[in-house]
Coordinates of C-alpha atoms and ligand atoms in Angstrom, one line a residue:
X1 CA -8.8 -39.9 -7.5
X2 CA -10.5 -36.7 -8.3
X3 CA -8.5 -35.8 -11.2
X4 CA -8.6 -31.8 -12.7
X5 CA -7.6 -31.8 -16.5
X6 CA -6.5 -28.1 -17.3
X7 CA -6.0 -27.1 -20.8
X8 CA -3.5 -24.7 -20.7
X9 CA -3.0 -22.1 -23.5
X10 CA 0.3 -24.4 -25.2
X11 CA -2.5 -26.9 -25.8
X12 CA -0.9 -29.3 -23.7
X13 CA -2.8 -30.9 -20.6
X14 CA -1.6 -30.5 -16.8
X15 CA -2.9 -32.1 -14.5
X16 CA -3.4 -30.7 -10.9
X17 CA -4.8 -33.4 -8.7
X18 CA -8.4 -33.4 -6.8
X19 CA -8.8 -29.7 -7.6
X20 CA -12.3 -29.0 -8.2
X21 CA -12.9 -26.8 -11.0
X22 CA -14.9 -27.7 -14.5
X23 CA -13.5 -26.1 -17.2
X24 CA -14.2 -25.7 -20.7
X25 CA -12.6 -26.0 -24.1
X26 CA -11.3 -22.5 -24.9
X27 CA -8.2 -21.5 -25.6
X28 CA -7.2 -20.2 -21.9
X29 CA -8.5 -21.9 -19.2
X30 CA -11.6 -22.1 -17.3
X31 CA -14.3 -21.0 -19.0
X32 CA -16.6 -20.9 -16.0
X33 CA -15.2 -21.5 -12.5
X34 CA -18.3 -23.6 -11.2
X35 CA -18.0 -24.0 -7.6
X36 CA -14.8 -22.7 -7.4
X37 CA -14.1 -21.4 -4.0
X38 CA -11.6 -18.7 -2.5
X39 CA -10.1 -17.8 0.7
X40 CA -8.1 -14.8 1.1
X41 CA -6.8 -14.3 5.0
X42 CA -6.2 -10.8 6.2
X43 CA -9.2 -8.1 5.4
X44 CA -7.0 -5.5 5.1
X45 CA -6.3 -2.9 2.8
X46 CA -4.7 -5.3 0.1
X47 CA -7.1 -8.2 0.8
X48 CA -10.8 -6.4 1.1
X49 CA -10.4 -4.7 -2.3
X50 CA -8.7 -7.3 -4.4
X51 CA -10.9 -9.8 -3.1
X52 CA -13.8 -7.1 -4.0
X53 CA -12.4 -7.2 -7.6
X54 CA -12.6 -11.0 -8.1
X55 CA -16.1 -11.6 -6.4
X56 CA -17.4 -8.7 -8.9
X57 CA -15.7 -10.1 -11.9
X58 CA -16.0 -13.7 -11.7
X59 CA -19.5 -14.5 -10.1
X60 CA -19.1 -18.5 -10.5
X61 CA -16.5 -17.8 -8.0
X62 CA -17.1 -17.9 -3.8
X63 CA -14.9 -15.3 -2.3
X64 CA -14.4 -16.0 1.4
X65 CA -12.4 -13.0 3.3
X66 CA -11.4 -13.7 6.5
X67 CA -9.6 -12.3 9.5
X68 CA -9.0 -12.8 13.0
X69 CA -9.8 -9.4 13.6
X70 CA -13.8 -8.9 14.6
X71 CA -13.9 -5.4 14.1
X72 CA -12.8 -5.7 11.0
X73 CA -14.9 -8.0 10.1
X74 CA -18.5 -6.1 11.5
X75 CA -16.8 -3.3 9.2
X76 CA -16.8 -5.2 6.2
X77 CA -20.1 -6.3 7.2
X78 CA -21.9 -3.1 7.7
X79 CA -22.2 -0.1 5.4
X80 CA -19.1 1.8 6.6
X81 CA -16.6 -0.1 5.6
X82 CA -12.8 -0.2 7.3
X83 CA -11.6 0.7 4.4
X84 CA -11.7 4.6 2.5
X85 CA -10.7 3.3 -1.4
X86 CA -12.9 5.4 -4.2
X87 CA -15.3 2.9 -5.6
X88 CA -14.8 0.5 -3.1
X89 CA -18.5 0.9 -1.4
X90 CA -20.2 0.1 -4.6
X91 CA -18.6 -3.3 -5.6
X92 CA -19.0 -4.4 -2.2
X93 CA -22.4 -3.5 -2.1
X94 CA -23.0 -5.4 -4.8
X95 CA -21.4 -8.4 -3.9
X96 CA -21.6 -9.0 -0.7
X97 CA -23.6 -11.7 0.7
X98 CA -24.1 -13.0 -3.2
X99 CA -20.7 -14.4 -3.6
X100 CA -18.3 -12.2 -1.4
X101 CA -18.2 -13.0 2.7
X102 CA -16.5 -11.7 5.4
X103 CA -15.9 -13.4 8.7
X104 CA -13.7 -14.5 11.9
X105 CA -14.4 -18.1 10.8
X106 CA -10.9 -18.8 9.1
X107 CA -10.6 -22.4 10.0
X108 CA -14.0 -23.1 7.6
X109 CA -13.0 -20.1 4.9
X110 CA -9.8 -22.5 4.7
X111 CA -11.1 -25.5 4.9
X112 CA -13.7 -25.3 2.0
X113 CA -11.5 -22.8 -0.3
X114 CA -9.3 -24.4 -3.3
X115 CA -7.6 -21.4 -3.5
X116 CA -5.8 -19.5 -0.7
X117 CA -4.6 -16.1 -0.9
X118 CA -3.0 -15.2 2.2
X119 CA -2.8 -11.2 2.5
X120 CA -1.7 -10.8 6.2
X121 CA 0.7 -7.9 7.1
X122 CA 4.4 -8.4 7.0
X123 CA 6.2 -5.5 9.4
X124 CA 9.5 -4.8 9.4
X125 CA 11.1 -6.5 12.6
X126 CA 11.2 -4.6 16.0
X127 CA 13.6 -7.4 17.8
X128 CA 16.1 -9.9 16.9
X129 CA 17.6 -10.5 14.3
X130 CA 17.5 -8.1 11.4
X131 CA 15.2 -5.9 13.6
X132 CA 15.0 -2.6 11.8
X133 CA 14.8 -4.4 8.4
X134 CA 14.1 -7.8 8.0
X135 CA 10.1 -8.4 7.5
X136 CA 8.5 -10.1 10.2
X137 CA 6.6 -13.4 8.8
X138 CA 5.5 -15.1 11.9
X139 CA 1.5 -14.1 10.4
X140 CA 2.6 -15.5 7.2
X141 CA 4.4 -18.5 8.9
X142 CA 1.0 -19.2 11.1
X143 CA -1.4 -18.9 7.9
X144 CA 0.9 -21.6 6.3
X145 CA 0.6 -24.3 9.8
X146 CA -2.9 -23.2 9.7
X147 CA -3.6 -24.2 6.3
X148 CA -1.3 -27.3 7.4
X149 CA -3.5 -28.4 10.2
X150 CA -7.1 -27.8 9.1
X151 CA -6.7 -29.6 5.4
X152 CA -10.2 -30.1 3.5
X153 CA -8.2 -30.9 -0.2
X154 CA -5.3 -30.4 -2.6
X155 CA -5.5 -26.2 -2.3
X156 CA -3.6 -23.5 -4.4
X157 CA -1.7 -21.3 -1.4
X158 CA -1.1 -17.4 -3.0
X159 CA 1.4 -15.6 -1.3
X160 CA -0.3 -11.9 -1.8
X161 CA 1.6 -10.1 1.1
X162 CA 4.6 -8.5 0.2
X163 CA 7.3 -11.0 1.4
X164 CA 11.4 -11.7 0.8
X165 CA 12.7 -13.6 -1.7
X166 CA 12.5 -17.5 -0.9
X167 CA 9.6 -17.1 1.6
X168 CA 7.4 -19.3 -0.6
X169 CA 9.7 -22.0 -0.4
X170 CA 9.2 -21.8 3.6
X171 CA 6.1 -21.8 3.1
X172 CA 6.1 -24.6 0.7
X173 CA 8.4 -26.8 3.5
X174 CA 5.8 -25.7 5.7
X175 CA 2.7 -27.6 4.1
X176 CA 4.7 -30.6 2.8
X177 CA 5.3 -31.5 6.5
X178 CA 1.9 -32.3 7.5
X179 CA 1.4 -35.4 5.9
X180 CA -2.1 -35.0 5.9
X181 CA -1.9 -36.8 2.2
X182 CA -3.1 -33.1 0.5
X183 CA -1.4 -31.5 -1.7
X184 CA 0.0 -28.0 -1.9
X185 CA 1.4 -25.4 -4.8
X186 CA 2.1 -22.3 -3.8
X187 CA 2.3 -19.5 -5.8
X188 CA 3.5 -15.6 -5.7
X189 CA 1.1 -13.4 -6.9
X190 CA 2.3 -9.6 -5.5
X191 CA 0.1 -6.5 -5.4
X192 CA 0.4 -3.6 -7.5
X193 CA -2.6 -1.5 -6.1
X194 CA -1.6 2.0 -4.8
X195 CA -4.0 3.3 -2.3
X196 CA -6.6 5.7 -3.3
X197 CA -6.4 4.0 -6.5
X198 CA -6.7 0.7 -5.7
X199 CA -10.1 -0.1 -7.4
X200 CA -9.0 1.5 -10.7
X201 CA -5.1 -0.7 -10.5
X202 CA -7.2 -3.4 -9.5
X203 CA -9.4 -3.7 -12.8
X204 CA -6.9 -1.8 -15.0
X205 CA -3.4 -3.3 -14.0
X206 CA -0.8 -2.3 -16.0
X207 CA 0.1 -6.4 -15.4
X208 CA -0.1 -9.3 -12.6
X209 CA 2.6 -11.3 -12.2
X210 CA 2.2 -14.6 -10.8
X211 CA 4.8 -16.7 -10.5
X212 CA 5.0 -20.8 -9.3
X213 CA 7.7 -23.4 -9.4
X214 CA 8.6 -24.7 -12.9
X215 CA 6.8 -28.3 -12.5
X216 CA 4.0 -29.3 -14.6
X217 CA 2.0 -29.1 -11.3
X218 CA 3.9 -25.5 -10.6
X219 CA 2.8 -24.5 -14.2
X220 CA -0.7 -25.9 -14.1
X221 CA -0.9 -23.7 -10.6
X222 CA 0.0 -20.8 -12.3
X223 CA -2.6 -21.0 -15.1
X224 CA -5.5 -21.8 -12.5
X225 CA -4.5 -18.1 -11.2
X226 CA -3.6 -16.3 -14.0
X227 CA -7.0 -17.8 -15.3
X228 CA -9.2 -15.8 -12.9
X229 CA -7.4 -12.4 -13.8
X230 CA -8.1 -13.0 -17.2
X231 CA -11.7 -13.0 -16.9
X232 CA -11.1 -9.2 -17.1
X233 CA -7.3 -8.3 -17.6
X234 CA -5.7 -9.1 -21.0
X235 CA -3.5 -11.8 -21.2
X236 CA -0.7 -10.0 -22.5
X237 CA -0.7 -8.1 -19.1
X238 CA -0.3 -11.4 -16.9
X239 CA 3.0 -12.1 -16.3
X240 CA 4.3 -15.5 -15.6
X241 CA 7.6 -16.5 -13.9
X242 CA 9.0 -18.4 -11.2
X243 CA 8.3 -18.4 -7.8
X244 CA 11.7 -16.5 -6.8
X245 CA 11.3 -13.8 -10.1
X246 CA 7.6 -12.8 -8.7
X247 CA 8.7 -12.1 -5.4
X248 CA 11.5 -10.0 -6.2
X249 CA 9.9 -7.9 -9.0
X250 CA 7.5 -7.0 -6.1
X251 CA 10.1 -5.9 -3.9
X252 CA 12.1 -3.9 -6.9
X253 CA 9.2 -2.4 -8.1
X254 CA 8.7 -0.4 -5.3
X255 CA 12.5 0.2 -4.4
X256 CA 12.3 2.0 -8.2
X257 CA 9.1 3.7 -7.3
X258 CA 10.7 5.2 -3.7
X259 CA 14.4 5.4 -5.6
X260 CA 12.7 8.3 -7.9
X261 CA 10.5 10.0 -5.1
X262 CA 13.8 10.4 -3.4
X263 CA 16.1 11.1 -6.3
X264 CA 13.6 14.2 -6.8
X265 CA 13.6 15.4 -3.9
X266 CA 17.4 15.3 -3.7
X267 CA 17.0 17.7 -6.4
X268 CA 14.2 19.6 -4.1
X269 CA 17.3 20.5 -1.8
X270 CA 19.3 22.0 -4.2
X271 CA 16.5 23.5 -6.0
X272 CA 15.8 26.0 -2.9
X273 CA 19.5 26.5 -2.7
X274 CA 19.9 27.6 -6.1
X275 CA 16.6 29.1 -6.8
X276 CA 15.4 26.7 -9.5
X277 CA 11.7 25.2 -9.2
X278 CA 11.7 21.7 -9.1
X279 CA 8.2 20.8 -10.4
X280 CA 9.8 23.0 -13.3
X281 CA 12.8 20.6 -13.1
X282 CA 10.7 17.4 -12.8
X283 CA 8.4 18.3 -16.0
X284 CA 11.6 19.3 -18.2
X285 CA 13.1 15.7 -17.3
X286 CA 10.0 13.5 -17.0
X287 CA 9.1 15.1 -21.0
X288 CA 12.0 12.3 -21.7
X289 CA 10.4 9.6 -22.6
X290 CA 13.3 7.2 -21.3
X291 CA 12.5 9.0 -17.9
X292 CA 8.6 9.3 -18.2
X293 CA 6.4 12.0 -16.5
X294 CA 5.1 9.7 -13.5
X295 CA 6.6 9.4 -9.6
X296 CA 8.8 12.9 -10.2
X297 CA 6.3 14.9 -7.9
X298 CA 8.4 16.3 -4.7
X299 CA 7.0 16.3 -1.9
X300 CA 7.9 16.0 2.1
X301 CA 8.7 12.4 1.7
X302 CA 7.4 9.3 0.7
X303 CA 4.8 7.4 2.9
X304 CA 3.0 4.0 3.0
X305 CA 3.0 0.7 4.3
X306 CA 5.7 -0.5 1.2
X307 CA 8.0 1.9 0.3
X308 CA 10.4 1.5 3.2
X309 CA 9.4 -1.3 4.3
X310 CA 9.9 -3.5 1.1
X311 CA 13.5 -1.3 0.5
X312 CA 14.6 -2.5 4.0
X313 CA 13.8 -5.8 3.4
X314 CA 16.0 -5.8 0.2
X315 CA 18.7 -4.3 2.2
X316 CA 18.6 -7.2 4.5
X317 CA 18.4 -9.8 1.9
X318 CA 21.5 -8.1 0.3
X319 CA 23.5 -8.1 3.3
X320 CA 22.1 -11.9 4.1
X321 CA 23.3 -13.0 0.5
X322 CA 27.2 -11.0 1.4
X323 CA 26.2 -8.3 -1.1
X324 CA 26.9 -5.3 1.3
X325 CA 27.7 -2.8 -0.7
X326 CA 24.0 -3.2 -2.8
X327 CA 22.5 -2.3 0.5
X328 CA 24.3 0.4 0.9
X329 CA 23.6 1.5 -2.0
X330 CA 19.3 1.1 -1.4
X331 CA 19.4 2.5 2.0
X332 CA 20.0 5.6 0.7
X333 CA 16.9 5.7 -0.8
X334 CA 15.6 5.5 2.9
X335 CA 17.9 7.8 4.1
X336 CA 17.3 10.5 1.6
X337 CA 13.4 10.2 2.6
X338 CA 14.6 10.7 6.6
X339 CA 16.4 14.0 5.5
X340 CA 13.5 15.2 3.6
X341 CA 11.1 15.5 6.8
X342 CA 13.7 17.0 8.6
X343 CA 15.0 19.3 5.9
X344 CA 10.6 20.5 6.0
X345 CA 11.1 21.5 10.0
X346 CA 14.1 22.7 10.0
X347 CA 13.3 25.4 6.9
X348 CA 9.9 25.9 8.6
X349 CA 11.8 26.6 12.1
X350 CA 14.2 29.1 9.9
X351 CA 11.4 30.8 8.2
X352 CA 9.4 31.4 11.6
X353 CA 12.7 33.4 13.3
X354 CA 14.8 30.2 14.3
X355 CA 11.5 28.9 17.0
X356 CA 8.3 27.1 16.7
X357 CA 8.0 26.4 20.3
X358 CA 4.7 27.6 21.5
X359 CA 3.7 28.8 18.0
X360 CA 0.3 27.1 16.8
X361 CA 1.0 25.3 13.9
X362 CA -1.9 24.4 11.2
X363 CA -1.1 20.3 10.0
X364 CA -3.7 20.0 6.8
X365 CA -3.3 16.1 6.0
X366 CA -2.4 13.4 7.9
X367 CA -2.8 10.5 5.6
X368 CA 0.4 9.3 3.7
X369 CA -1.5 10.5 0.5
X370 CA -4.7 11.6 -0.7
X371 CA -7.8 9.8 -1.1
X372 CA -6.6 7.0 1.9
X373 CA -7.5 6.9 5.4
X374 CA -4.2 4.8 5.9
X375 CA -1.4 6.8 7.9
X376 CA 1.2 4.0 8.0
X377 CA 4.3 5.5 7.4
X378 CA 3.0 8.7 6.8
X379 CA 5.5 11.5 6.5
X380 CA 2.9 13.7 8.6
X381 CA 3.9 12.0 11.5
X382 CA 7.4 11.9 11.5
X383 CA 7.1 16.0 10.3
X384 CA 4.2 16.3 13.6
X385 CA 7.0 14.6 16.0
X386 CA 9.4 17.2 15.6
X387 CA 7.6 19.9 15.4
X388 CA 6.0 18.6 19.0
X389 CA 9.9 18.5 20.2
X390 CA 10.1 21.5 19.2
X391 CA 7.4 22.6 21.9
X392 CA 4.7 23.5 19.3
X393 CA 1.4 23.7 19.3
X394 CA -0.4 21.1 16.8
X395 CA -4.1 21.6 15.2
X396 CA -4.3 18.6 12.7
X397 CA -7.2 18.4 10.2
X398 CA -7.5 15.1 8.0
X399 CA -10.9 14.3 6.0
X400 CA -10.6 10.5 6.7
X401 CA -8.0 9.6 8.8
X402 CA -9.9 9.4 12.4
X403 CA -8.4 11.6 15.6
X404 CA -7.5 8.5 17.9
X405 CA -5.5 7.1 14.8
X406 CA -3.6 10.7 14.8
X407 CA -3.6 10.6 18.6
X408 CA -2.2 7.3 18.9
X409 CA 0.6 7.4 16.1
X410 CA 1.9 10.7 18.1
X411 CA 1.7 9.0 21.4
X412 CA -1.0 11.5 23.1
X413 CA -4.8 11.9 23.6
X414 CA -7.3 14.3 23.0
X415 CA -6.7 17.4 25.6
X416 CA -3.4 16.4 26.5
X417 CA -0.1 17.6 25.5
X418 CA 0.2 20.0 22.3
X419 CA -2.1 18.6 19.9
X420 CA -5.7 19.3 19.2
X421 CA -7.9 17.2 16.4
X422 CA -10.2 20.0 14.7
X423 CA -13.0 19.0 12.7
X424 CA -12.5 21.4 9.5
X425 CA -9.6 23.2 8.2
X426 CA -10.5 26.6 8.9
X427 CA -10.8 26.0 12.6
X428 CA -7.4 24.4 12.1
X429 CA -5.9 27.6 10.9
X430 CA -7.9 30.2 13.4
X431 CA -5.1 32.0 15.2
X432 CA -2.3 30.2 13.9
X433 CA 1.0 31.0 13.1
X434 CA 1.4 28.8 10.0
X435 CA 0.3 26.2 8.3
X436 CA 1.7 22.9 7.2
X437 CA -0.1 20.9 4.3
X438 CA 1.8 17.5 4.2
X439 CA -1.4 15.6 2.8
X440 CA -2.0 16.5 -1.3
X441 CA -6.1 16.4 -0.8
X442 CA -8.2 18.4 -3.5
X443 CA -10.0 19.9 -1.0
X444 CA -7.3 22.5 0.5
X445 CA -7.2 23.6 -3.3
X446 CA -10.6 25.4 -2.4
X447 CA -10.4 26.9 0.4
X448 CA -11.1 30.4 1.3
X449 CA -7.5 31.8 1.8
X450 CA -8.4 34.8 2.3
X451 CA -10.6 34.4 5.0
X452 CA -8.2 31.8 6.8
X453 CA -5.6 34.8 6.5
X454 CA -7.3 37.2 8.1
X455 CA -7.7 34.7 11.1
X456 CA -4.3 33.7 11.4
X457 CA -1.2 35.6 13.3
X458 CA 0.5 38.0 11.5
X459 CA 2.6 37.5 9.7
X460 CA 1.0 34.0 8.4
X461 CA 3.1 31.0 7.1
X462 CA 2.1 28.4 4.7
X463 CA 4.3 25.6 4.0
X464 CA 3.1 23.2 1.6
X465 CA 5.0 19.9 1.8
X466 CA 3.0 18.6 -1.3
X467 CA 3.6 21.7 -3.6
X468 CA -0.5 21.7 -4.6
X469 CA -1.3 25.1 -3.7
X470 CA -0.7 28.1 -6.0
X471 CA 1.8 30.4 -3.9
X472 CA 1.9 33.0 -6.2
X473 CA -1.7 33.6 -5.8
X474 CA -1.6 33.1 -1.5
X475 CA 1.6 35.3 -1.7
X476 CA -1.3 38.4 -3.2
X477 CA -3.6 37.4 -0.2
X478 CA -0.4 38.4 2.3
X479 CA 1.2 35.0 3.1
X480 CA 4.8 34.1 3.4
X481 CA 5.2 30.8 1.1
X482 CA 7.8 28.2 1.0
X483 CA 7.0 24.9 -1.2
X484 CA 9.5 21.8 -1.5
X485 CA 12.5 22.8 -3.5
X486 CA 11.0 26.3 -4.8
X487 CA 14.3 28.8 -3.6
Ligands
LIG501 C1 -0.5 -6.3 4.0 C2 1.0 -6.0 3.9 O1 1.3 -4.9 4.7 C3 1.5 -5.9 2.6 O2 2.9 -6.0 2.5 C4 1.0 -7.0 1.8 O3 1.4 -6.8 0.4 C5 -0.5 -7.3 1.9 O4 -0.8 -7.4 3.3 P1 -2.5 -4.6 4.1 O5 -3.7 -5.4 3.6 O6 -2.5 -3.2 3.9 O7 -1.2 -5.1 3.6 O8 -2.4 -5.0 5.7 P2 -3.4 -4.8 6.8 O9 -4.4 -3.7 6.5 O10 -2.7 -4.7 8.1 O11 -4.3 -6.1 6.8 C6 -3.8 -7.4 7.2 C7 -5.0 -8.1 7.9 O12 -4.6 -9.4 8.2 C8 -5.4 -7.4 9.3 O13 -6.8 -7.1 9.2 C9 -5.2 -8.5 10.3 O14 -6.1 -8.6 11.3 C10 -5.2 -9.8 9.5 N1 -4.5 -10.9 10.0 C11 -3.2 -10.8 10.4 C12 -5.1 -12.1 10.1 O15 -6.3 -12.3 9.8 N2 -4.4 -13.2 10.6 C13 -3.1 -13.1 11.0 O16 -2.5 -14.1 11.4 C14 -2.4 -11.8 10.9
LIG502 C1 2.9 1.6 -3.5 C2 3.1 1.1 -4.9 O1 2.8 2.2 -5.8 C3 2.2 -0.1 -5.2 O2 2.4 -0.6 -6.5 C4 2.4 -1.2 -4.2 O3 1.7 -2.3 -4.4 C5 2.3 -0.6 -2.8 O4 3.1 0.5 -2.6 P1 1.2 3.1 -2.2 O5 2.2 3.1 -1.1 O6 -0.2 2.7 -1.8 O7 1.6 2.1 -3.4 O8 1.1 4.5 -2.8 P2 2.0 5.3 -3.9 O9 1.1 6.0 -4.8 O10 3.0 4.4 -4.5 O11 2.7 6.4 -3.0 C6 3.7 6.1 -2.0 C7 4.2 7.4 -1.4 O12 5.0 8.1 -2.3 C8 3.1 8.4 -1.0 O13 3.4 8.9 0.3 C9 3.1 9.4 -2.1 O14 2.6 10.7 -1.6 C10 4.6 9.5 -2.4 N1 4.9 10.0 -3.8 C11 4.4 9.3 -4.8 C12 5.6 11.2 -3.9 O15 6.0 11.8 -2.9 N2 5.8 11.6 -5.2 C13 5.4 11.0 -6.3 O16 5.7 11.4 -7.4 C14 4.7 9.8 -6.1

């Protein structure tokens, strides 16, 4: 039997069978990961550039990313990748080919890997039961009876995708049953990375949590993962708990993170009521250090592939575990976000004499934030779709985000209906009646104003959803401003 001795920081030894990694003497773990070999499945956001960060920090290590998706794949393969994350290009670049792959082959990546991390996309349910809330793990479930079925070893599975509490132990159930005499761990390890930022929470994380089951094998697991962070994260930043803490800390985390976007703008509603200024408001609370400065920016709502998703899956937990009124109590946070896109149209349709319909209407942004090319959840499209019911006239400008992914997340094409792709913002603005900047890029921070003003309809709106422009100064060029929760 191909026995691994780990010495684990306690100075004990674990022992995690047939797992083939050297390792030396030092305190923690692995000194060098000889022939160590990973798998991650799903080249997606989450999975390219995390698996980017361990191929560039640990180059004993093969990183294997694969996905059933070609095109992906050729993307990750050529030079532009599918990907927009600053500093991305260059670690890929540098790694690719030397000890970080990319291909469709997943049955081999899995095969040969010891350690799995399975980073497939978890949706929020359209049918059945839970539809609406519950996440959808039939990707998750099929990576687990893949694994299952194609064997090669004893193999570490990572549970990287964002999933509900207890889906590890399915998973667990899952690879136990196929008495293909391999053994299994499995282990959470959640993502922290924002988009647009990725790269920077990837080698900076303010911590990783990974948790396992609280067995010597569980533990020894554990350290075999929390080893490879530590090549370049401090141990005091790696987090270790049990399998059930690590998945819910991933789905709180960002139900706090969403909780204070919306708690804000709550405040952005009474704000233009009363006439206070909520970035005002937000910097006089956030100077409390109990509160802190970050995730108090207002804006036209929260966006992403997490934020609601993740909260609606802790509401359906809740309610699944007869704890109603907790739901309740985190749907709001959802709800709140729902009101503050309509709250943006319907201020936007009162400022413009009670009617967009037929007006031309400026969208600046599409992505869910800066710096991203992802549009999943973006509040731009909710804010797009009722402006179109509202009969108007849509010129959308987005540096990354390409036009069939804003075609196809309105449900129109090129030519057709009311909305036109333009290629730069100021032929976005020619001979419009306002514009709408629901995307917080740097970019619309220098732009000639006063040129786009004399182009537009008299009199010309702005409505910045993002509150990044300086009104006072477009108000001197001759434009009628409204920002979110400035009365
Ligand atoms: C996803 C989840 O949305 C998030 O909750 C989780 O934390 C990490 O995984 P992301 O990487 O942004 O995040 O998803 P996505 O960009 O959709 O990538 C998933 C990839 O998995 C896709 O490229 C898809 O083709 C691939 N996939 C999906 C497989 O290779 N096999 C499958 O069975 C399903
Ligand atoms: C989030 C979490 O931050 C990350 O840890 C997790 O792993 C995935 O989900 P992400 O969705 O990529 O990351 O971006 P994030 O920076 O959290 O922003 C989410 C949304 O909130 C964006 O639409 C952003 O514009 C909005 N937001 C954020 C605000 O409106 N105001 C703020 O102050 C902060």
């Amino acid at each position: 039997m191909d026995l691994l001795k780990l010495n684990c920081h306690t100075g004990s030894f674990l022992y995690f069978k047939s797992f083939r990694i050297k390792y030396g003497s030092r305190r923690f773990l692995p000194q060098k990961f000889l022939g160590m070999k990973i798998c991650c499945i799903g080249a997606g956001y989450v999975g390219g550039p995390t698996m980017a960060m361990i191929a560039d920090k640990c180059e004993d290590i093969q990183v294997t990313v694969v996905d059933l998706n070609a095109e992906r794949v050729d993307g990750w393969n050529s030079d532009d990748l599918p990907v927009f994350e600053p500093g991305l290009t260059e670690i890929v670049l540098r790694r690719r080919g030397k000890n970080l792959f990319f291909t469709t082959a997943v049955e081999d990546g899995i095969r040969e890997a010891d350690v799995i991390f399975i980073s497939v996309n978890t949706p929020t349910k359209t049918s059945g039961v839970g539809a609406g809330k519950a996440a959808d793990l039939r990707y998750v479930e099929s990576c687990a009876r893949q694994i299952a079925e194609v064997g090669g070893g004893d193999k570490i599975v990572v549970e990287k995708s964002t999933v509900p509490v207890r889906t590890a132990h399915s998973v667990q159930e899952i690879l136990s049953s196929a008495e293909n005499g391999h053994s299994y761990q499995v282990i959470s390890n959640p993502e922290f990375l924002a988009e647009g930022t990725a790269m920077k929470d990837l080698e900076k994380p303010d911590r990783v949590l990974v948790g396992g089951t609280v067995t010597p094998e569980g533990r020894a697991a554990v350290d075999v993962i929390a080893s490879i962070y530590a090549q370049w994260v401090p141990q005091e930043r790696i987090i270790k708990t049990n399998l059930w803490s690590s998945e819910l800390s991933k789905l709180t985390a960002n139900a706090f993170l969403a909780q204070r976007v919306s708690s804000i703008n709550s405040i952005s509603a009474l704000c233009e009521a009363t006439g206070a200024d909520v970035d005002e408001v937000s910097h006089a609370i956030g100077a409390d250090s109990r509160i802190g400065p970050k995730f108090l920016k207002s804006s036209v709502g929260f966006g992403g592939s997490c934020f609601q998703k993740d909260i609606l899956n802790l509401t359906y937990l809740c309610e699944h575990f007869g704890l109603p009124e907790i739901a309740e109590y985190w749907t709001k946070v959802v709800e709140m976000n729902d009101l503050q896109k309509k709250r943006f149209v319907t201020r936007m349709i009162d400022a413009m004499f009670n009617t967009v319909s037929e007006k031309k209407i400026a969208v600046l942004g599409y992505a869910f934030k800066k710096d991203t090319n992802d549009v999943r959840e973006s509040p731009a499209i909710d804010v797009c779709r009722y402006l179109l019911d509202e009969t108007a006239e849509l010129r959308v400008y987005d540096p990354k985000v390409e036009p069939e992914t804003i075609l196809s997340t309105l449900g129109t094409k090129e030519g057709e209906d009311s909305v036109s792709i333009c290629k730069d913002p100021y032929e976005a603005c020619e001979g419009s009646h306002a514009i709408a900047v629901l995307t917080e890029w740097d970019e619309f921070n220098d732009l000639d104003f006063a040129k786009i003003h004399a182009q537009m309809k008299q009199p010309a709106f702005l409505f910045d959803g993002r509150n990044v422009l300086d009104l006072k100064a477009l108000e001197e060029i001759g434009f009628r401003t409204y920002g979110i929760g400035k009365g």
